[in-house]
PDB file of C-alpha atoms in Angstrom:
ATOM      1  CA  MET T 277      13.882   9.437   6.829  1.00  0.00           C
ATOM      2  CA  GLU T 278      17.116   7.534   7.253  1.00  0.00           C
ATOM      3  CA  ILE T 279      17.651   3.900   6.275  1.00  0.00           C
ATOM      4  CA  THR T 280      19.580   2.032   8.973  1.00  0.00           C
ATOM      5  CA  ILE T 281      21.517  -1.231   8.996  1.00  0.00           C
ATOM      6  CA  LYS T 282      18.638  -2.685  11.028  1.00  0.00           C
ATOM      7  CA  ASP T 283      16.269  -1.734   8.175  1.00  0.00           C
ATOM      8  CA  TYR T 284      18.455  -3.517   5.612  1.00  0.00           C
ATOM      9  CA  LEU T 285      18.814  -6.654   7.719  1.00  0.00           C
ATOM     10  CA  LEU T 286      15.145  -6.919   8.692  1.00  0.00           C
ATOM     11  CA  HIS T 287      14.003  -6.156   5.174  1.00  0.00           C
ATOM     12  CA  GLY T 288      16.374  -8.796   3.792  1.00  0.00           C
ATOM     13  CA  VAL T 289      14.923 -11.447   6.111  1.00  0.00           C
ATOM     14  CA  ILE T 290      11.370 -10.475   5.160  1.00  0.00           C
ATOM     15  CA  LEU T 291      12.085 -10.554   1.426  1.00  0.00           C
ATOM     16  CA  PHE T 292      13.822 -13.916   1.706  1.00  0.00           C
ATOM     17  CA  LEU T 293      10.987 -15.566   3.653  1.00  0.00           C
ATOM     18  CA  TYR T 294       8.145 -13.934   1.740  1.00  0.00           C
ATOM     19  CA  GLY T 295       9.804 -14.749  -1.586  1.00  0.00           C
ATOM     20  CA  TRP T 296       9.138 -18.448  -0.966  1.00  0.00           C
ATOM     21  CA  VAL T 297       5.351 -17.944  -0.848  1.00  0.00           C
ATOM     22  CA  LYS T 298       4.734 -14.823  -2.949  1.00  0.00           C
ATOM     23  CA  TYR T 299       3.644 -16.691  -6.090  1.00  0.00           C
ATOM     24  CA  ILE T 300       1.922 -19.797  -4.708  1.00  0.00           C
ATOM     25  CA  PRO T 301      -1.613 -19.950  -6.188  1.00  0.00           C
ATOM     26  CA  SER T 302      -4.737 -19.314  -4.113  1.00  0.00           C
ATOM     27  CA  PRO T 303      -6.247 -20.490  -1.826  1.00  0.00           C
ATOM     28  CA  LEU T 304      -3.218 -22.201  -0.208  1.00  0.00           C
ATOM     29  CA  GLY T 305      -0.962 -19.309  -1.193  1.00  0.00           C
ATOM     30  CA  ASP T 306      -3.277 -16.724   0.426  1.00  0.00           C
ATOM     31  CA  TRP T 307      -2.947 -18.506   3.761  1.00  0.00           C
ATOM     32  CA  LEU T 308       0.826 -19.010   3.473  1.00  0.00           C
ATOM     33  CA  ARG T 309       1.472 -15.382   2.495  1.00  0.00           C
ATOM     34  CA  LEU T 310      -0.505 -14.154   5.493  1.00  0.00           C
ATOM     35  CA  LEU T 311       1.306 -16.595   7.783  1.00  0.00           C
ATOM     36  CA  VAL T 312       4.713 -15.322   6.617  1.00  0.00           C
ATOM     37  CA  VAL T 313       4.047 -11.571   6.435  1.00  0.00           C
ATOM     38  CA  ARG T 314       1.741 -11.060   9.461  1.00  0.00           C
ATOM     39  CA  PRO T 315       4.556 -11.170  12.078  1.00  0.00           C
ATOM     40  CA  PHE T 316       6.398  -8.411  10.203  1.00  0.00           C
ATOM     41  CA  LEU T 317       3.462  -6.008   9.749  1.00  0.00           C
ATOM     42  CA  SER T 318       3.105  -3.224  12.290  1.00  0.00           C
ATOM     43  CA  SER T 319      -0.472  -4.431  12.863  1.00  0.00           C
ATOM     44  CA  CYS T 320      -2.873  -6.554  10.863  1.00  0.00           C
ATOM     45  CA  GLY T 321      -6.498  -7.679  11.056  1.00  0.00           C
ATOM     46  CA  LYS T 322      -8.237 -10.200   8.793  1.00  0.00           C
ATOM     47  CA  LEU T 323      -6.424  -9.920   5.473  1.00  0.00           C
ATOM     48  CA  ARG T 324      -6.477 -11.705   2.111  1.00  0.00           C
ATOM     49  CA  ILE T 325      -3.283 -11.506   0.056  1.00  0.00           C
ATOM     50  CA  TYR T 326      -3.423 -12.741  -3.538  1.00  0.00           C
ATOM     51  CA  GLU T 327      -0.424 -13.767  -5.669  1.00  0.00           C
ATOM     52  CA  GLY T 328       2.402 -11.359  -6.424  1.00  0.00           C
ATOM     53  CA  VAL T 329       1.683  -8.755  -3.709  1.00  0.00           C
ATOM     54  CA  THR T 330       4.863  -6.910  -2.708  1.00  0.00           C
ATOM     55  CA  PHE T 331       5.460  -5.478   0.766  1.00  0.00           C
ATOM     56  CA  TRP T 332       8.255  -2.930   1.098  1.00  0.00           C
ATOM     57  CA  TYR T 333       9.138  -2.134   4.740  1.00  0.00           C
ATOM     58  CA  PRO T 334       6.114  -4.074   6.078  1.00  0.00           C
ATOM     59  CA  TYR T 335       6.991  -3.317   9.702  1.00  0.00           C
ATOM     60  CA  ARG T 336       5.862   0.269   8.958  1.00  0.00           C
ATOM     61  CA  ILE T 337       2.486  -0.883   7.569  1.00  0.00           C
ATOM     62  CA  LYS T 338      -0.748  -1.112   9.588  1.00  0.00           C
ATOM     63  CA  ILE T 339      -3.680  -2.973   8.048  1.00  0.00           C
ATOM     64  CA  GLY T 340      -7.195  -3.122   9.508  1.00  0.00           C
ATOM     65  CA  LYS T 341      -9.653  -5.994   9.372  1.00  0.00           C
ATOM     66  CA  ASP T 342     -11.399  -7.423   6.312  1.00  0.00           C
ATOM     67  CA  VAL T 343      -8.899  -6.064   3.763  1.00  0.00           C
ATOM     68  CA  THR T 344      -8.225  -7.593   0.341  1.00  0.00           C
ATOM     69  CA  LEU T 345      -4.993  -7.069  -1.609  1.00  0.00           C
ATOM     70  CA  ASN T 346      -5.493  -8.373  -5.145  1.00  0.00           C
ATOM     71  CA  GLU T 347      -2.805  -9.632  -7.520  1.00  0.00           C
ATOM     72  CA  TRP T 348       0.401  -7.642  -8.002  1.00  0.00           C
ATOM     73  CA  VAL T 349      -0.342  -4.879  -5.468  1.00  0.00           C
ATOM     74  CA  TYR T 350       2.751  -2.930  -4.358  1.00  0.00           C
ATOM     75  CA  LEU T 351       2.702  -1.515  -0.811  1.00  0.00           C
ATOM     76  CA  SER T 352       5.550   0.703   0.341  1.00  0.00           C
ATOM     77  CA  GLY T 353       5.737   1.151   4.087  1.00  0.00           C
ATOM     78  CA  PHE T 354       8.925   3.223   3.973  1.00  0.00           C
ATOM     79  CA  GLY T 355       7.189   6.479   4.951  1.00  0.00           C
ATOM     80  CA  GLY T 356       4.408   4.760   6.903  1.00  0.00           C
ATOM     81  CA  LEU T 357       1.178   3.271   5.596  1.00  0.00           C
ATOM     82  CA  ALA T 358      -2.128   2.808   7.428  1.00  0.00           C
ATOM     83  CA  ILE T 359      -4.999   0.944   5.747  1.00  0.00           C
ATOM     84  CA  GLY T 360      -8.376   0.951   7.525  1.00  0.00           C
ATOM     85  CA  ASN T 361     -11.089  -1.687   7.787  1.00  0.00           C
ATOM     86  CA  HIS T 362     -13.141  -3.136   4.901  1.00  0.00           C
ATOM     87  CA  VAL T 363     -10.773  -1.839   2.198  1.00  0.00           C
ATOM     88  CA  ARG T 364     -10.552  -3.390  -1.272  1.00  0.00           C
ATOM     89  CA  ILE T 365      -7.423  -2.798  -3.315  1.00  0.00           C
ATOM     90  CA  GLY T 366      -7.572  -3.861  -6.975  1.00  0.00           C
ATOM     91  CA  HIS T 367      -4.840  -5.628  -8.903  1.00  0.00           C
ATOM     92  CA  ARG T 368      -1.670  -3.770  -9.857  1.00  0.00           C
ATOM     93  CA  VAL T 369      -2.284  -0.874  -7.444  1.00  0.00           C
ATOM     94  CA  SER T 370       0.850   0.918  -6.204  1.00  0.00           C
ATOM     95  CA  ILE T 371       0.918   2.794  -2.909  1.00  0.00           C
ATOM     96  CA  ILE T 372       4.172   4.733  -2.667  1.00  0.00           C
ATOM     97  CA  THR T 373       5.258   6.505   0.526  1.00  0.00           C
ATOM     98  CA  SER T 374       8.560   8.023  -0.593  1.00  0.00           C
ATOM     99  CA  ASP T 375      10.094   9.903  -3.495  1.00  0.00           C
ATOM    100  CA  HIS T 376      13.554  10.977  -4.612  1.00  0.00           C
ATOM    101  CA  VAL T 377      14.957  14.378  -3.720  1.00  0.00           C
ATOM    102  CA  TYR T 378      16.029  16.146  -6.919  1.00  0.00           C
ATOM    103  CA  SER T 379      16.454  19.824  -5.999  1.00  0.00           C
ATOM    104  CA  ASP T 380      20.252  20.021  -6.444  1.00  0.00           C
ATOM    105  CA  ILE T 381      20.988  19.825 -10.182  1.00  0.00           C
ATOM    106  CA  SER T 382      24.748  19.529  -9.508  1.00  0.00           C
ATOM    107  CA  THR T 383      24.261  16.229  -7.624  1.00  0.00           C
ATOM    108  CA  PRO T 384      22.995  13.012  -9.204  1.00  0.00           C
ATOM    109  CA  ILE T 385      19.445  12.263  -8.094  1.00  0.00           C
ATOM    110  CA  PHE T 386      20.378   8.901  -6.577  1.00  0.00           C
ATOM    111  CA  ARG T 387      22.778  10.686  -4.174  1.00  0.00           C
ATOM    112  CA  GLN T 388      20.215  13.222  -2.931  1.00  0.00           C
ATOM    113  CA  GLY T 389      18.264  10.825  -0.735  1.00  0.00           C
ATOM    114  CA  LEU T 390      14.585  10.205  -0.273  1.00  0.00           C
ATOM    115  CA  ILE T 391      11.711  12.196   1.127  1.00  0.00           C
ATOM    116  CA  ALA T 392       8.988  10.170   2.828  1.00  0.00           C
ATOM    117  CA  ALA T 393       5.442  10.893   3.980  1.00  0.00           C
ATOM    118  CA  SER T 394       2.785   8.530   5.256  1.00  0.00           C
ATOM    119  CA  VAL T 395      -0.297   7.421   3.348  1.00  0.00           C
ATOM    120  CA  VAL T 396      -3.557   6.890   5.227  1.00  0.00           C
ATOM    121  CA  ILE T 397      -6.475   4.991   3.718  1.00  0.00           C
ATOM    122  CA  GLU T 398      -9.553   5.198   5.913  1.00  0.00           C
ATOM    123  CA  ASP T 399     -12.326   2.580   6.275  1.00  0.00           C
ATOM    124  CA  ASP T 400     -14.562   1.277   3.461  1.00  0.00           C
ATOM    125  CA  VAL T 401     -12.397   2.467   0.551  1.00  0.00           C
ATOM    126  CA  TRP T 402     -12.314   0.825  -2.877  1.00  0.00           C
ATOM    127  CA  ILE T 403      -9.198   1.376  -4.987  1.00  0.00           C
ATOM    128  CA  GLY T 404      -9.587   0.309  -8.636  1.00  0.00           C
ATOM    129  CA  CYS T 405      -6.984  -1.619 -10.595  1.00  0.00           C
ATOM    130  CA  ASN T 406      -3.804   0.094 -11.783  1.00  0.00           C
ATOM    131  CA  ALA T 407      -4.316   3.116  -9.512  1.00  0.00           C
ATOM    132  CA  THR T 408      -1.276   4.813  -7.980  1.00  0.00           C
ATOM    133  CA  ILE T 409      -1.363   6.611  -4.653  1.00  0.00           C
ATOM    134  CA  LEU T 410       1.594   8.867  -3.896  1.00  0.00           C
ATOM    135  CA  LYS T 411       3.240   9.889  -0.621  1.00  0.00           C
ATOM    136  CA  GLY T 412       1.488  12.108   1.903  1.00  0.00           C
ATOM    137  CA  VAL T 413      -2.072  11.342   0.737  1.00  0.00           C
ATOM    138  CA  ARG T 414      -5.090  10.675   2.970  1.00  0.00           C
ATOM    139  CA  ILE T 415      -8.053   8.896   1.390  1.00  0.00           C
ATOM    140  CA  GLY T 416     -11.267   9.584   3.285  1.00  0.00           C
ATOM    141  CA  ARG T 417     -13.780   7.032   4.499  1.00  0.00           C
ATOM    142  CA  GLY T 418     -16.020   5.524   1.815  1.00  0.00           C
ATOM    143  CA  ALA T 419     -14.057   6.989  -1.100  1.00  0.00           C
ATOM    144  CA  ILE T 420     -13.658   5.272  -4.464  1.00  0.00           C
ATOM    145  CA  ILE T 421     -10.491   5.603  -6.526  1.00  0.00           C
ATOM    146  CA  ALA T 422     -11.146   4.881 -10.225  1.00  0.00           C
ATOM    147  CA  ALA T 423      -9.017   2.416 -12.157  1.00  0.00           C
ATOM    148  CA  GLY T 424      -5.826   3.987 -13.477  1.00  0.00           C
ATOM    149  CA  ALA T 425      -6.054   7.102 -11.288  1.00  0.00           C
ATOM    150  CA  VAL T 426      -2.919   8.783  -9.965  1.00  0.00           C
ATOM    151  CA  VAL T 427      -3.754  10.237  -6.542  1.00  0.00           C
ATOM    152  CA  THR T 428      -1.460  13.131  -5.619  1.00  0.00           C
ATOM    153  CA  LYS T 429      -3.586  14.940  -3.012  1.00  0.00           C
ATOM    154  CA  ASP T 430      -6.050  14.115  -0.240  1.00  0.00           C
ATOM    155  CA  VAL T 431      -9.411  12.575  -1.174  1.00  0.00           C
ATOM    156  CA  PRO T 432     -12.457  13.668   0.862  1.00  0.00           C
ATOM    157  CA  PRO T 433     -14.781  11.087   2.443  1.00  0.00           C
ATOM    158  CA  PHE T 434     -17.267   9.505   0.005  1.00  0.00           C
ATOM    159  CA  ALA T 435     -15.622  11.156  -3.023  1.00  0.00           C
ATOM    160  CA  ILE T 436     -15.194   9.320  -6.328  1.00  0.00           C
ATOM    161  CA  VAL T 437     -11.941  10.371  -7.975  1.00  0.00           C
ATOM    162  CA  GLY T 438     -10.245   9.464 -11.243  1.00  0.00           C
ATOM    163  CA  GLY T 439      -7.793  10.683 -13.843  1.00  0.00           C
ATOM    164  CA  VAL T 440      -4.162  11.760 -13.970  1.00  0.00           C
ATOM    165  CA  PRO T 441      -3.763  13.540 -11.658  1.00  0.00           C
ATOM    166  CA  ALA T 442      -6.909  12.359  -9.882  1.00  0.00           C
ATOM    167  CA  SER T 443      -9.739  14.828  -9.399  1.00  0.00           C
ATOM    168  CA  THR T 444     -13.264  14.500  -8.086  1.00  0.00           C
ATOM    169  CA  ILE T 445     -15.664  12.904 -10.567  1.00  0.00           C
ATOM    170  CA  SER T 446     -18.624  12.516  -8.260  1.00  0.00           C
ATOM    171  CA  SER T 447     -19.565  11.940  -4.659  1.00  0.00           C
ATOM    172  CA  ARG T 448     -21.330   9.076  -2.957  1.00  0.00           C
ATOM    173  CA  ASP T 449     -24.249   9.972  -0.737  1.00  0.00           C
ATOM    174  CA  ALA T 450     -23.111   9.957   2.861  1.00  0.00           C
ATOM    175  CA  PRO T 451     -25.172   7.665   5.116  1.00  0.00           C
ATOM    176  CA  ASN T 452     -28.634   9.038   5.928  1.00  0.00           C
ATOM    177  CA  GLN T 453     -28.274  12.038   3.586  1.00  0.00           C
ATOM    178  CA  ALA T 454     -30.480  10.469   0.916  1.00  0.00           C
ATOM    179  CA  ALA T 455     -33.346  10.100   3.395  1.00  0.00           C
ATOM    180  CA  ALA T 456     -33.152  13.739   4.524  1.00  0.00           C
TER     181      ALA T 456
END
């Protein structure tokens, strides 16, 4: 994915405007942050944004309704990010949609560019504090990501994952399975 002059200019405007409201305490700050960032998001439903949340390339981020972003969340939209409805994201979570290319050992890493892949978080997902979700991951509906987990591969619906790298710990009962 190529970074264009338009990307730099638009991102500069967003960072400048959002920087004025990023650290204003709740509840006034929640409202002001939403007011400033909503026009730049690809799409956005009802959203609560606590202090210190960072949006990187927000015009490539889609957020559903009834989503909460707790303190110090980092959202990278560079490779594309879609967050479903009724999602809770704990404080200090990082969602990263790009990574450095490093395959050519004769070229410095910073000159090799970036590789990007979208992250999709389906509906009714809970992501615990300090979790990291890396590029190209899909988190299934109803999944729970444990605090501190590093998610490097897709998470099935209703799975509970944790660890570094994250692996399945348990599974939530899918609706109506418990009654069967």
